[in-house]
PDB file of C-alpha atoms in Angstrom:
ATOM      1  CA  LEU M 122       0.000   0.000   0.000  1.00 66.00           C
ATOM      2  CA  LYS M 123       2.817   2.403   0.882  1.00 69.00           C
ATOM      3  CA  LEU M 124       4.575   1.620  -2.400  1.00 66.00           C
ATOM      4  CA  SER M 125       1.365   2.172  -4.333  1.00 72.00           C
ATOM      5  CA  ASN M 126       0.830   5.555  -2.626  1.00 75.00           C
ATOM      6  CA  SER M 127       4.439   6.510  -3.256  1.00 77.00           C
ATOM      7  CA  GLU M 128       4.142   5.624  -6.944  1.00 77.00           C
ATOM      8  CA  GLU M 129       0.909   7.611  -7.225  1.00 82.00           C
ATOM      9  CA  GLN M 130       2.534  10.654  -5.586  1.00 83.00           C
ATOM     10  CA  TYR M 131       5.495  10.325  -7.946  1.00 79.00           C
ATOM     11  CA  ARG M 132       3.195  10.152 -10.986  1.00 80.00           C
ATOM     12  CA  SER M 133       1.182  13.141  -9.744  1.00 85.00           C
ATOM     13  CA  LEU M 134       4.341  15.160  -9.165  1.00 84.00           C
ATOM     14  CA  ILE M 135       5.645  14.374 -12.656  1.00 84.00           C
ATOM     15  CA  GLU M 136       2.278  14.941 -14.333  1.00 85.00           C
ATOM     16  CA  ASN M 137       1.583  18.293 -12.664  1.00 83.00           C
ATOM     17  CA  SER M 138       5.078  19.732 -12.923  1.00 86.00           C
ATOM     18  CA  ASP M 139       5.602  23.052 -14.724  1.00 84.00           C
ATOM     19  CA  GLU M 140       8.639  21.459 -16.361  1.00 88.00           C
ATOM     20  CA  MET M 141       8.463  19.138 -19.338  1.00 88.00           C
ATOM     21  CA  ILE M 142       9.426  15.661 -18.136  1.00 89.00           C
ATOM     22  CA  ILE M 143       9.974  12.482 -20.117  1.00 88.00           C
ATOM     23  CA  SER M 144      11.346   9.034 -19.418  1.00 87.00           C
ATOM     24  CA  LEU M 145      13.443   7.124 -21.934  1.00 88.00           C
ATOM     25  CA  SER M 146      14.417   3.538 -22.584  1.00 87.00           C
ATOM     26  CA  ARG M 147      18.044   2.435 -23.055  1.00 82.00           C
ATOM     27  CA  GLU M 148      17.551   2.926 -26.801  1.00 85.00           C
ATOM     28  CA  GLY M 149      16.384   6.511 -26.319  1.00 86.00           C
ATOM     29  CA  ASN M 150      12.707   5.748 -26.994  1.00 88.00           C
ATOM     30  CA  LEU M 151      10.011   7.709 -25.166  1.00 86.00           C
ATOM     31  CA  ILE M 152       8.356   5.661 -22.469  1.00 86.00           C
ATOM     32  CA  SER M 153       6.343   8.438 -20.890  1.00 85.00           C
ATOM     33  CA  VAL M 154       5.774  12.165 -21.244  1.00 86.00           C
ATOM     34  CA  ASN M 155       3.971  14.502 -18.889  1.00 88.00           C
ATOM     35  CA  ALA M 156       1.146  16.904 -19.759  1.00 86.00           C
ATOM     36  CA  LYS M 157       3.511  19.890 -20.069  1.00 87.00           C
ATOM     37  CA  PHE M 158       5.610  18.059 -22.679  1.00 83.00           C
ATOM     38  CA  GLU M 159       2.482  17.120 -24.606  1.00 82.00           C
ATOM     39  CA  GLU M 160       1.231  20.734 -24.452  1.00 81.00           C
ATOM     40  CA  LYS M 161       4.517  22.328 -25.576  1.00 78.00           C
ATOM     41  CA  VAL M 162       5.638  19.882 -28.253  1.00 75.00           C
ATOM     42  CA  GLY M 163       2.227  18.906 -29.573  1.00 71.00           C
ATOM     43  CA  ASN M 164       0.918  15.493 -30.595  1.00 66.00           C
ATOM     44  CA  SER M 165      -0.689  13.214 -28.093  1.00 68.00           C
ATOM     45  CA  ARG M 166       1.237  11.016 -25.714  1.00 69.00           C
ATOM     46  CA  ALA M 167       0.135   7.953 -27.629  1.00 71.00           C
ATOM     47  CA  GLU M 168       1.605   9.412 -30.825  1.00 71.00           C
ATOM     48  CA  ARG M 169       4.925  10.133 -29.081  1.00 71.00           C
ATOM     49  CA  ARG M 170       5.276   6.944 -27.033  1.00 74.00           C
ATOM     50  CA  GLY M 171       7.866   4.604 -28.505  1.00 77.00           C
ATOM     51  CA  LEU M 172       9.436   7.243 -30.760  1.00 81.00           C
ATOM     52  CA  LYS M 173      13.106   8.014 -30.401  1.00 84.00           C
ATOM     53  CA  VAL M 174      13.563  11.271 -28.516  1.00 81.00           C
ATOM     54  CA  THR M 175      15.962  12.367 -31.260  1.00 82.00           C
ATOM     55  CA  GLU M 176      13.136  12.287 -33.834  1.00 80.00           C
ATOM     56  CA  PHE M 177      11.855  15.671 -32.713  1.00 75.00           C
ATOM     57  CA  ILE M 178      15.342  17.240 -32.832  1.00 77.00           C
ATOM     58  CA  GLU M 179      15.653  19.122 -36.126  1.00 75.00           C
ATOM     59  CA  ASN M 180      19.418  19.477 -36.420  1.00 78.00           C
ATOM     60  CA  PRO M 181      21.191  16.215 -37.470  1.00 82.00           C
ATOM     61  CA  HIS M 182      24.333  17.296 -35.596  1.00 83.00           C
ATOM     62  CA  ASP M 183      22.300  17.741 -32.385  1.00 82.00           C
ATOM     63  CA  ARG M 184      20.656  14.351 -32.961  1.00 83.00           C
ATOM     64  CA  GLU M 185      24.042  12.607 -33.084  1.00 86.00           C
ATOM     65  CA  HIS M 186      25.164  14.340 -29.892  1.00 85.00           C
ATOM     66  CA  TRP M 187      21.977  13.395 -28.095  1.00 84.00           C
ATOM     67  CA  GLU M 188      22.370   9.745 -29.017  1.00 85.00           C
ATOM     68  CA  LYS M 189      25.923   9.837 -27.611  1.00 87.00           C
ATOM     69  CA  TRP M 190      24.835  11.700 -24.462  1.00 87.00           C
ATOM     70  CA  ILE M 191      22.046   9.196 -23.785  1.00 87.00           C
ATOM     71  CA  GLN M 192      24.475   6.281 -24.077  1.00 86.00           C
ATOM     72  CA  LYS M 193      27.112   8.043 -21.959  1.00 87.00           C
ATOM     73  CA  THR M 194      24.564   8.812 -19.217  1.00 88.00           C
ATOM     74  CA  ILE M 195      23.405   5.183 -19.211  1.00 83.00           C
ATOM     75  CA  GLU M 196      26.977   3.852 -19.150  1.00 84.00           C
ATOM     76  CA  THR M 197      28.370   6.200 -16.490  1.00 85.00           C
ATOM     77  CA  GLY M 198      25.269   6.716 -14.370  1.00 85.00           C
ATOM     78  CA  ASP M 199      26.158  10.411 -14.176  1.00 89.00           C
ATOM     79  CA  LYS M 200      23.714  13.284 -14.497  1.00 91.00           C
ATOM     80  CA  PHE M 201      23.972  15.133 -17.799  1.00 89.00           C
ATOM     81  CA  GLU M 202      22.960  18.701 -18.647  1.00 91.00           C
ATOM     82  CA  SER M 203      22.741  20.294 -22.071  1.00 86.00           C
ATOM     83  CA  THR M 204      20.749  22.745 -24.144  1.00 84.00           C
ATOM     84  CA  LEU M 205      18.244  21.937 -26.847  1.00 82.00           C
ATOM     85  CA  SER M 206      16.153  23.934 -29.272  1.00 81.00           C
ATOM     86  CA  ILE M 207      13.077  22.481 -30.946  1.00 79.00           C
ATOM     87  CA  TYR M 208       9.929  23.738 -32.642  1.00 77.00           C
ATOM     88  CA  ASP M 209       6.792  23.762 -30.528  1.00 75.00           C
ATOM     89  CA  ALA M 210       3.293  22.786 -31.659  1.00 73.00           C
ATOM     90  CA  GLN M 211       2.801  26.242 -33.239  1.00 81.00           C
ATOM     91  CA  GLY M 212       6.100  26.073 -35.164  1.00 81.00           C
ATOM     92  CA  LYS M 213       7.944  28.538 -32.901  1.00 84.00           C
ATOM     93  CA  MET M 214      11.523  27.778 -31.847  1.00 85.00           C
ATOM     94  CA  ILE M 215      11.747  27.076 -28.117  1.00 85.00           C
ATOM     95  CA  TYR M 216      14.919  26.642 -26.088  1.00 88.00           C
ATOM     96  CA  PHE M 217      15.532  24.334 -23.132  1.00 88.00           C
ATOM     97  CA  ILE M 218      18.099  23.375 -20.576  1.00 92.00           C
ATOM     98  CA  VAL M 219      17.790  19.600 -20.337  1.00 90.00           C
ATOM     99  CA  ASN M 220      18.828  17.499 -17.366  1.00 93.00           C
ATOM    100  CA  MET M 221      19.134  13.780 -17.908  1.00 92.00           C
ATOM    101  CA  VAL M 222      19.480  11.440 -14.934  1.00 92.00           C
ATOM    102  CA  PRO M 223      19.561   7.663 -14.748  1.00 90.00           C
ATOM    103  CA  ILE M 224      16.682   6.008 -12.884  1.00 85.00           C
ATOM    104  CA  PRO M 225      17.831   3.009 -10.880  1.00 78.00           C
ATOM    105  CA  ASN M 226      15.553  -0.038 -10.625  1.00 74.00           C
ATOM    106  CA  SER M 227      13.061   1.133 -13.217  1.00 69.00           C
ATOM    107  CA  ASP M 228      11.735   0.153 -16.635  1.00 60.00           C
ATOM    108  CA  ALA M 229      12.619   3.662 -17.745  1.00 63.00           C
ATOM    109  CA  THR M 230      16.357   4.104 -17.885  1.00 83.00           C
ATOM    110  CA  LEU M 231      16.524   7.891 -17.968  1.00 90.00           C
ATOM    111  CA  LEU M 232      14.440  10.745 -16.655  1.00 90.00           C
ATOM    112  CA  CYS M 233      14.785  14.037 -18.559  1.00 91.00           C
ATOM    113  CA  THR M 234      13.540  17.434 -17.451  1.00 92.00           C
ATOM    114  CA  PHE M 235      13.269  20.311 -19.903  1.00 88.00           C
ATOM    115  CA  SER M 236      13.419  23.827 -18.423  1.00 90.00           C
ATOM    116  CA  ASP M 237      12.060  26.345 -20.912  1.00 89.00           C
ATOM    117  CA  VAL M 238      14.532  29.232 -21.255  1.00 93.00           C
ATOM    118  CA  THR M 239      12.982  30.692 -24.415  1.00 92.00           C
ATOM    119  CA  GLU M 240      12.110  33.998 -22.728  1.00 92.00           C
ATOM    120  CA  LEU M 241      15.679  34.345 -21.460  1.00 93.00           C
ATOM    121  CA  ILE M 242      17.121  33.580 -24.900  1.00 93.00           C
ATOM    122  CA  ASP M 243      14.690  36.007 -26.553  1.00 93.00           C
ATOM    123  CA  ALA M 244      15.574  38.703 -23.992  1.00 95.00           C
ATOM    124  CA  GLN M 245      19.289  38.109 -24.638  1.00 94.00           C
ATOM    125  CA  LYS M 246      18.724  38.407 -28.393  1.00 94.00           C
ATOM    126  CA  GLU M 247      16.839  41.684 -27.832  1.00 96.00           C
ATOM    127  CA  LEU M 248      19.673  42.974 -25.628  1.00 96.00           C
ATOM    128  CA  ASP M 249      22.181  42.024 -28.319  1.00 96.00           C
ATOM    129  CA  ARG M 250      20.070  43.789 -30.954  1.00 96.00           C
ATOM    130  CA  LEU M 251      19.817  46.918 -28.799  1.00 96.00           C
ATOM    131  CA  HIS M 252      23.554  46.778 -28.113  1.00 96.00           C
ATOM    132  CA  VAL M 253      24.318  46.651 -31.841  1.00 96.00           C
ATOM    133  CA  GLN M 254      21.832  49.451 -32.512  1.00 96.00           C
ATOM    134  CA  GLU M 255      23.350  51.600 -29.734  1.00 96.00           C
ATOM    135  CA  ARG M 256      26.884  50.896 -30.911  1.00 96.00           C
ATOM    136  CA  THR M 257      25.926  51.843 -34.487  1.00 95.00           C
ATOM    137  CA  SER M 258      24.279  55.025 -33.237  1.00 95.00           C
ATOM    138  CA  LEU M 259      27.327  55.876 -31.139  1.00 95.00           C
ATOM    139  CA  GLU M 260      29.697  55.206 -34.053  1.00 95.00           C
ATOM    140  CA  GLN M 261      27.596  57.496 -36.247  1.00 95.00           C
ATOM    141  CA  LEU M 262      27.638  60.225 -33.587  1.00 95.00           C
ATOM    142  CA  VAL M 263      31.419  59.913 -33.202  1.00 95.00           C
ATOM    143  CA  SER M 264      31.809  60.120 -36.977  1.00 95.00           C
ATOM    144  CA  GLU M 265      29.627  63.248 -37.161  1.00 95.00           C
ATOM    145  CA  ARG M 266      31.498  64.910 -34.276  1.00 95.00           C
ATOM    146  CA  THR M 267      34.840  63.995 -35.838  1.00 95.00           C
ATOM    147  CA  GLN M 268      33.786  65.623 -39.129  1.00 95.00           C
ATOM    148  CA  GLU M 269      32.636  68.737 -37.271  1.00 95.00           C
ATOM    149  CA  LEU M 270      35.921  68.878 -35.375  1.00 95.00           C
ATOM    150  CA  GLU M 271      37.962  68.436 -38.565  1.00 95.00           C
ATOM    151  CA  PHE M 272      35.942  71.236 -40.216  1.00 95.00           C
ATOM    152  CA  ALA M 273      36.501  73.511 -37.196  1.00 95.00           C
ATOM    153  CA  MET M 274      40.238  72.696 -37.213  1.00 94.00           C
ATOM    154  CA  ARG M 275      40.504  73.506 -40.946  1.00 94.00           C
ATOM    155  CA  GLU M 276      38.625  76.758 -40.386  1.00 94.00           C
ATOM    156  CA  LEU M 277      40.870  77.664 -37.439  1.00 93.00           C
ATOM    157  CA  LEU M 278      43.970  76.871 -39.498  1.00 93.00           C
ATOM    158  CA  GLU M 279      42.713  79.115 -42.319  1.00 92.00           C
ATOM    159  CA  ARG M 280      42.055  81.934 -39.844  1.00 91.00           C
ATOM    160  CA  GLU M 281      45.538  81.512 -38.368  1.00 92.00           C
ATOM    161  CA  LYS M 282      47.034  81.640 -41.866  1.00 90.00           C
ATOM    162  CA  LEU M 283      45.066  84.812 -42.661  1.00 89.00           C
ATOM    163  CA  ALA M 284      46.063  86.358 -39.325  1.00 89.00           C
ATOM    164  CA  SER M 285      49.734  85.496 -39.988  1.00 89.00           C
ATOM    165  CA  LEU M 286      49.483  86.857 -43.510  1.00 86.00           C
ATOM    166  CA  GLY M 287      47.849  90.063 -42.201  1.00 87.00           C
ATOM    167  CA  SER M 288      50.575  90.425 -39.610  1.00 86.00           C
ATOM    168  CA  LEU M 289      53.260  89.844 -42.266  1.00 85.00           C
ATOM    169  CA  VAL M 290      51.703  92.387 -44.639  1.00 86.00           C
ATOM    170  CA  SER M 291      51.382  94.865 -41.794  1.00 85.00           C
ATOM    171  CA  GLY M 292      55.043  94.319 -40.809  1.00 81.00           C
ATOM    172  CA  ILE M 293      56.241  94.709 -44.392  1.00 81.00           C
ATOM    173  CA  ALA M 294      54.157  97.853 -44.839  1.00 79.00           C
ATOM    174  CA  HIS M 295      55.584  99.213 -41.602  1.00 74.00           C
ATOM    175  CA  GLU M 296      59.140  98.454 -42.701  1.00 75.00           C
ATOM    176  CA  ILE M 297      58.535 100.085 -46.065  1.00 75.00           C
ATOM    177  CA  ASN M 298      56.829 103.125 -44.526  1.00 72.00           C
ATOM    178  CA  ASN M 299      59.287 103.537 -41.653  1.00 70.00           C
ATOM    179  CA  PRO M 300      62.460 104.191 -43.767  1.00 64.00           C
ATOM    180  CA  LEU M 301      60.453 106.436 -46.053  1.00 58.00           C
ATOM    181  CA  ALA M 302      59.203 108.383 -43.085  1.00 59.00           C
ATOM    182  CA  VAL M 303      62.764 108.777 -41.829  1.00 59.00           C
ATOM    183  CA  ILE M 304      63.955 109.863 -45.252  1.00 65.00           C
ATOM    184  CA  ALA M 305      61.033 112.204 -45.728  1.00 64.00           C
ATOM    185  CA  GLY M 306      61.680 113.665 -42.263  1.00 63.00           C
ATOM    186  CA  ARG M 307      65.334 114.552 -43.092  1.00 61.00           C
ATOM    187  CA  THR M 308      64.606 116.471 -46.147  1.00 55.00           C
TER     188      THR M 308
END
């Protein structure tokens, strides 16, 4: 009776969890999925049961890694954590952190929990986009200010040249007028 109650509590905990939870066979086939998994990924449990978990992974490279990770977790008995992105029932990409743990003394060999981090990933992408936009805006502002500064420097240089030229002309005129004034004053 205690074992039956314990199993029922375990099933209730798994079924009502806010996390997606699945159990896998040694071959990586789905044995069970909870309601959250069914809701997020789509298809009924009956349609998913028996399928390889890698069948809903789009990227062939990711599929190969998952097959290796499943085998490694089974062989070593160690917990494994990774990330995964899949399309949900509406065709939107969703991102997960997946924890895979061996289940001792059970028909199911592995228990996997999927923590949805899509909002975090989307927020990070938005931050990256804003960062790029701000950097572009800042680069444009620096470029504009640099052009204004270069224009002001050219204008200042021209004024200095004109002031030097005016001073030179004034000095030459003074030198020309000064001896003439001395000569004119002697006569």
